[in-house]
Coordinates of C-alpha atoms in Angstrom, one line a residue:
M1 CA -10.0 -38.1 -22.9
A2 CA -7.6 -39.8 -20.5
G3 CA -4.9 -37.1 -21.2
R4 CA -7.2 -34.6 -19.6
L5 CA -6.9 -36.5 -16.3
L6 CA -3.3 -35.3 -16.1
R7 CA -4.6 -32.3 -14.2
E8 CA -5.0 -34.9 -11.3
V9 CA -1.3 -35.8 -11.4
T10 CA 0.7 -35.6 -8.2
I11 CA 4.3 -34.5 -7.7
R12 CA 5.0 -38.0 -6.2
Q13 CA 4.0 -39.7 -9.5
L14 CA 6.1 -37.3 -11.6
R15 CA 9.1 -37.8 -9.3
A16 CA 8.8 -41.5 -9.6
L17 CA 8.9 -41.2 -13.4
A18 CA 11.9 -38.9 -13.3
A19 CA 13.8 -41.3 -10.9
V20 CA 13.1 -44.3 -13.2
Q21 CA 14.3 -42.3 -16.2
K22 CA 17.5 -41.5 -14.4
S23 CA 18.3 -44.9 -13.0
R24 CA 16.5 -47.1 -15.6
S25 CA 15.3 -49.3 -12.8
V26 CA 12.3 -49.3 -10.5
T27 CA 14.5 -50.8 -7.7
S28 CA 17.1 -48.0 -8.0
A29 CA 14.4 -45.4 -8.3
A30 CA 12.8 -46.7 -5.0
K31 CA 16.2 -46.4 -3.2
Q32 CA 16.6 -42.8 -4.6
L33 CA 13.2 -41.8 -3.4
H34 CA 13.4 -43.6 -0.1
L35 CA 10.3 -45.6 -1.0
T36 CA 9.5 -49.3 -1.4
Q37 CA 9.6 -50.9 -4.9
P38 CA 5.8 -51.6 -4.8
A39 CA 5.1 -48.0 -3.9
V40 CA 7.1 -46.7 -6.9
T41 CA 5.4 -49.2 -9.2
L42 CA 2.0 -48.0 -7.9
Q43 CA 2.9 -44.4 -8.6
L44 CA 4.0 -45.2 -12.1
R45 CA 0.8 -47.3 -12.8
N46 CA -1.4 -44.5 -11.6
L47 CA 0.5 -41.9 -13.7
Q48 CA 0.1 -44.0 -16.9
A49 CA -3.6 -44.4 -16.1
L50 CA -3.9 -40.6 -15.9
A51 CA -1.9 -40.1 -19.1
G52 CA -3.8 -42.8 -21.0
L53 CA -0.7 -43.9 -22.8
P54 CA 2.3 -46.1 -21.9
L55 CA 5.1 -44.0 -20.5
I56 CA 7.8 -46.7 -19.8
Q57 CA 9.0 -49.7 -21.8
R58 CA 11.3 -52.5 -20.7
T59 CA 14.4 -53.0 -22.8
G60 CA 17.7 -54.9 -22.5
D61 CA 19.2 -51.6 -21.3
G62 CA 16.6 -51.2 -18.5
M63 CA 13.5 -49.1 -18.2
L64 CA 13.2 -46.4 -20.9
L65 CA 10.7 -43.7 -21.5
T66 CA 8.4 -43.7 -24.5
D67 CA 7.7 -40.6 -26.5
A68 CA 4.7 -40.0 -24.2
G69 CA 6.9 -40.6 -21.2
R70 CA 9.4 -38.0 -22.4
E71 CA 6.6 -35.4 -22.8
V72 CA 5.5 -36.1 -19.2
L73 CA 9.1 -35.9 -18.1
A74 CA 9.4 -32.4 -19.7
L75 CA 6.3 -31.4 -17.6
T76 CA 8.1 -32.8 -14.5
E77 CA 11.2 -30.6 -15.2
R78 CA 9.1 -27.5 -15.6
I79 CA 7.2 -28.2 -12.4
E80 CA 10.4 -28.8 -10.5
A81 CA 11.8 -25.6 -11.8
A82 CA 8.7 -23.7 -10.8
I83 CA 8.9 -25.2 -7.3
S84 CA 12.6 -24.2 -7.0
D85 CA 11.8 -20.7 -8.1
C86 CA 9.0 -20.5 -5.6
E87 CA 11.2 -21.8 -2.8
T88 CA 13.8 -19.1 -3.7
T89 CA 11.1 -16.4 -3.7
M90 CA 9.7 -17.6 -0.3
A91 CA 13.2 -17.5 1.2
M92 CA 13.7 -14.0 -0.1
M93 CA 10.4 -12.9 1.2
A94 CA 11.1 -14.4 4.6
G95 CA 14.4 -12.5 4.5
K96 CA 12.5 -9.3 3.5
T97 CA 14.7 -9.0 0.4
A98 CA 12.0 -9.5 -2.2
G99 CA 8.2 -9.7 -2.6
R100 CA 5.3 -7.3 -3.3
I101 CA 3.6 -4.7 -1.1
S102 CA 0.2 -3.1 -1.9
I103 CA -0.2 0.3 -0.3
G104 CA -3.1 2.7 -0.4
A105 CA -2.9 6.4 0.5
V106 CA -5.5 9.2 0.6
S107 CA -4.8 11.8 -2.0
T108 CA -3.5 14.4 0.4
A109 CA -0.6 12.0 1.2
K110 CA 0.6 11.8 -2.4
Y111 CA 2.9 14.8 -1.6
F112 CA 5.2 12.7 0.6
V113 CA 4.3 9.0 0.2
P114 CA 6.5 8.6 -2.9
F115 CA 9.5 9.8 -0.9
M116 CA 8.7 7.2 1.8
I117 CA 8.6 4.5 -0.8
S118 CA 11.9 5.7 -2.3
G119 CA 13.5 5.6 1.2
F120 CA 12.3 2.1 1.8
S121 CA 13.2 0.9 -1.7
K122 CA 16.8 2.0 -1.2
R123 CA 17.0 -0.5 1.6
H124 CA 15.0 -3.2 -0.1
P125 CA 15.5 -2.7 -3.9
D126 CA 13.9 -6.0 -4.9
V127 CA 10.6 -5.4 -3.1
E128 CA 7.9 -4.3 -5.6
V129 CA 5.6 -1.6 -4.2
T130 CA 2.2 -0.8 -5.7
L131 CA 0.6 2.5 -4.7
S132 CA -3.1 3.3 -5.0
I133 CA -4.3 6.9 -4.4
G134 CA -7.9 7.8 -3.5
N135 CA -10.1 9.7 -1.1
R136 CA -10.9 8.5 2.4
Q137 CA -14.0 6.5 1.3
E138 CA -12.1 4.8 -1.6
I139 CA -9.2 3.8 0.5
G140 CA -11.5 2.5 3.3
T141 CA -13.4 0.4 0.7
A142 CA -10.0 -1.1 -0.5
L143 CA -9.1 -1.9 3.1
R144 CA -12.5 -3.6 3.6
G145 CA -11.9 -5.7 0.6
Y146 CA -8.4 -6.9 1.7
D147 CA -7.0 -5.3 -1.5
L148 CA -4.2 -3.5 0.5
D149 CA -1.5 -4.6 2.8
F150 CA -1.9 -1.2 4.6
A151 CA -3.0 2.3 4.0
I152 CA -1.6 5.7 4.9
M153 CA -4.3 8.1 6.1
G154 CA -5.6 9.9 9.1
R155 CA -8.4 8.7 11.3
P156 CA -8.8 4.9 11.0
P157 CA -12.1 3.6 9.6
A158 CA -14.5 3.1 12.5
D159 CA -15.9 -0.3 11.2
I160 CA -12.6 -2.2 10.8
D161 CA -10.3 -3.5 13.5
M162 CA -7.0 -1.9 12.6
N163 CA -3.4 -2.0 13.7
V164 CA -2.4 1.6 14.0
H165 CA 1.2 2.8 13.4
L166 CA 1.8 6.6 14.0
I167 CA 3.9 8.4 11.4
G168 CA 3.7 12.0 12.5
D169 CA 1.6 15.2 12.9
H170 CA -0.6 16.4 10.1
P171 CA -1.4 20.2 10.4
H172 CA -4.4 21.7 8.6
V173 CA -4.6 25.5 7.8
I174 CA -6.7 28.0 6.0
I175 CA -4.9 29.4 2.9
A176 CA -5.6 32.6 1.0
P177 CA -4.1 34.6 -1.8
T178 CA -1.2 36.7 -0.6
G179 CA -3.2 39.9 -1.2
H180 CA -6.2 38.8 0.8
R181 CA -7.8 41.4 3.2
L182 CA -7.0 39.2 6.2
A183 CA -3.5 38.2 5.1
R184 CA -1.7 40.5 7.5
K185 CA -4.1 40.4 10.4
S186 CA -3.3 38.5 13.6
R187 CA -5.7 36.6 15.9
I188 CA -8.5 36.3 13.4
A189 CA -11.7 35.2 15.0
P190 CA -13.4 32.3 13.2
G191 CA -16.6 34.4 12.9
E192 CA -14.7 36.9 10.6
L193 CA -14.6 34.1 8.0
A194 CA -18.4 33.8 7.8
G195 CA -18.6 36.0 4.7
E196 CA -15.7 34.3 2.9
T197 CA -16.2 31.8 0.0
F198 CA -14.6 28.5 0.8
L199 CA -13.3 26.1 -1.8
T200 CA -13.6 22.5 -0.6
R201 CA -12.8 18.9 -1.3
E202 CA -15.5 16.6 -2.5
P203 CA -17.8 14.7 -0.1
G204 CA -16.1 11.7 1.2
S205 CA -12.8 13.5 1.7
G206 CA -11.3 13.5 5.1
T207 CA -10.2 17.1 4.8
R208 CA -13.7 18.2 4.0
G209 CA -15.1 16.3 7.0
L210 CA -12.5 18.0 9.3
M211 CA -13.4 21.4 7.8
E212 CA -17.1 20.8 8.6
Q213 CA -16.3 19.8 12.2
L214 CA -14.3 23.0 12.6
F215 CA -17.1 25.2 11.3
E216 CA -19.7 23.4 13.4
S217 CA -17.6 23.8 16.6
A218 CA -17.1 27.5 15.8
G219 CA -20.8 28.0 15.2
I220 CA -20.4 29.5 11.7
R221 CA -21.8 28.6 8.4
P222 CA -19.5 30.1 5.7
R223 CA -20.4 30.2 2.1
I224 CA -19.3 27.1 0.2
G225 CA -18.1 27.7 -3.3
L226 CA -16.7 25.0 -5.7
A227 CA -16.2 21.4 -4.5
M228 CA -13.1 19.9 -6.1
S229 CA -11.5 16.4 -6.0
S230 CA -8.0 17.7 -6.3
N231 CA -5.8 19.6 -3.9
E232 CA -3.9 21.0 -6.9
T233 CA -7.1 22.5 -8.3
I234 CA -8.0 24.0 -5.0
K235 CA -4.6 25.6 -4.7
Q236 CA -4.7 27.1 -8.1
A237 CA -8.3 28.4 -7.6
V238 CA -7.2 30.1 -4.3
I239 CA -4.2 31.7 -6.1
A240 CA -6.6 32.9 -8.7
G241 CA -8.7 34.6 -6.1
L242 CA -11.8 32.4 -6.3
G243 CA -11.9 31.9 -2.5
I244 CA -10.0 30.6 0.5
A245 CA -9.6 27.0 1.6
F246 CA -9.2 24.8 4.6
I247 CA -6.4 22.4 3.5
S248 CA -3.6 20.1 4.7
A249 CA -0.5 22.2 5.3
H250 CA 1.5 19.3 3.7
T251 CA -0.1 20.0 0.4
V252 CA 0.9 23.7 0.2
A253 CA 4.5 23.8 1.6
T254 CA 5.9 24.7 -1.8
E255 CA 3.4 27.4 -2.5
L256 CA 4.0 29.0 0.9
D257 CA 7.7 28.9 0.3
E258 CA 7.3 30.6 -3.0
R259 CA 4.8 33.1 -1.5
R260 CA 2.1 32.3 -4.0
L261 CA -0.2 31.5 -1.0
T262 CA -0.4 32.6 2.6
T263 CA -2.0 31.1 5.7
L264 CA -4.5 33.1 7.8
D265 CA -3.7 33.4 11.5
V266 CA -7.1 32.1 12.7
D267 CA -7.6 31.4 16.4
G268 CA -7.7 27.6 16.9
L269 CA -5.5 26.9 13.9
P270 CA -3.7 24.9 12.9
V271 CA -5.9 21.8 13.5
I272 CA -3.4 19.1 14.2
R273 CA -4.3 15.5 13.3
Q274 CA -1.9 12.6 12.7
W275 CA -0.8 10.5 9.8
Y276 CA -1.0 6.7 10.4
A277 CA -0.1 3.6 8.5
L278 CA -3.1 1.3 9.1
S279 CA -3.4 -2.4 8.5
R280 CA -6.3 -4.8 9.2
K281 CA -5.8 -6.9 12.3
D282 CA -7.1 -9.9 10.4
K283 CA -4.9 -9.3 7.3
V284 CA -1.9 -11.6 7.1
L285 CA 1.2 -9.5 6.3
L286 CA 4.2 -11.1 4.7
P287 CA 7.7 -10.1 5.9
P288 CA 8.2 -7.4 3.2
A289 CA 5.0 -5.6 4.1
Q290 CA 5.8 -5.8 7.8
A291 CA 9.3 -4.5 7.1
M292 CA 7.8 -1.4 5.4
L293 CA 5.3 -0.9 8.3
D294 CA 8.3 -1.0 10.7
F295 CA 10.2 1.5 8.5
L296 CA 7.3 4.0 8.4
S297 CA 6.8 3.7 12.2
T298 CA 10.5 4.5 12.9
R299 CA 11.5 6.7 10.0
G300 CA 8.3 7.8 8.2
K301 CA 8.2 11.2 10.0
Q302 CA 11.3 12.4 8.3
F303 CA 9.6 12.3 4.9
L304 CA 6.7 14.5 5.9
P305 CA 6.9 18.0 4.3
R306 CA 8.5 20.5 6.7
T307 CA 6.1 23.3 7.4
N308 CA 7.6 24.9 10.5
G309 CA 8.6 28.5 9.6
R310 CA 6.3 28.5 6.5
L311 CA 3.0 28.9 8.4
R312 CA 1.8 32.3 9.6
L313 CA 0.1 30.8 12.6
T314 CA 2.8 30.4 15.2
R315 CA 1.4 33.1 17.4
S316 CA -2.0 31.4 17.8
S317 CA -0.2 28.0 18.3
I318 CA 2.2 29.5 20.9
R319 CA -0.7 31.2 22.8
K320 CA -2.6 27.9 22.9
K321 CA 0.4 25.9 24.2
R322 CA 1.2 28.5 26.8
G323 CA -2.4 28.7 27.9

């Protein structure tokens, strides 16, 4: 029963035992620990009471440990080693050379976030990065629960005080099969899309919310077809001719390059939003996480997919800018 009380042991008591074992004298141990002899004696007495067994015996050769004392000494050595390891880790984390970072990203960002992590990891190879992918609602929930150091997404959650770090522009376009009836037409009025079937993301997706805002501002109610939780599925469905889609341009850069998809030159498009790295204001960030936030703020833009020259919507964009 007394042995169970060892969970109440203190590091001072263990160090007193180790010092006595090394010097075989309470007096010498006190000098080594910069304590008085009565203080060391009290530490040893309390430690033996917690162990419930004698830990030290007096001999002609000085103070020696009993078998029970040697077991406690082994515990001391393990604890000291763990403390030393922890000190090393803390120093590495303070120097931004090691540690862990937990990142969340909306699913649309999965096309470039791995490249950002790779760029950061080349500079900080001993920092472990964990990436969670979800829709806007899921990532917002993770932020509310303090599960993430920061998240990469668009508009910040309205109910959380956030530190906002801009990464770069995030264009949204309408994609269609290359043989679509409007594929070669310029200056398409939004009303001309009223008869089209739109393939959409699931409720809770930021892209879907942005699409609904676009339709509402244009005063149209297009036909909504399938709702899908994957941009990949939406792209394949559009290629197959099941409909058209409002989607992040960063998710279709490859398909536009390969001419498996095209963008429609709709007035008012692209809709430009921004990518941000967001962290809670009341979340304590250790140096590695702060280092990655700084990296994304200064260099994150270079990892965004390059869409200039791939989008068939420069005419509308140039007209808007000149106007």
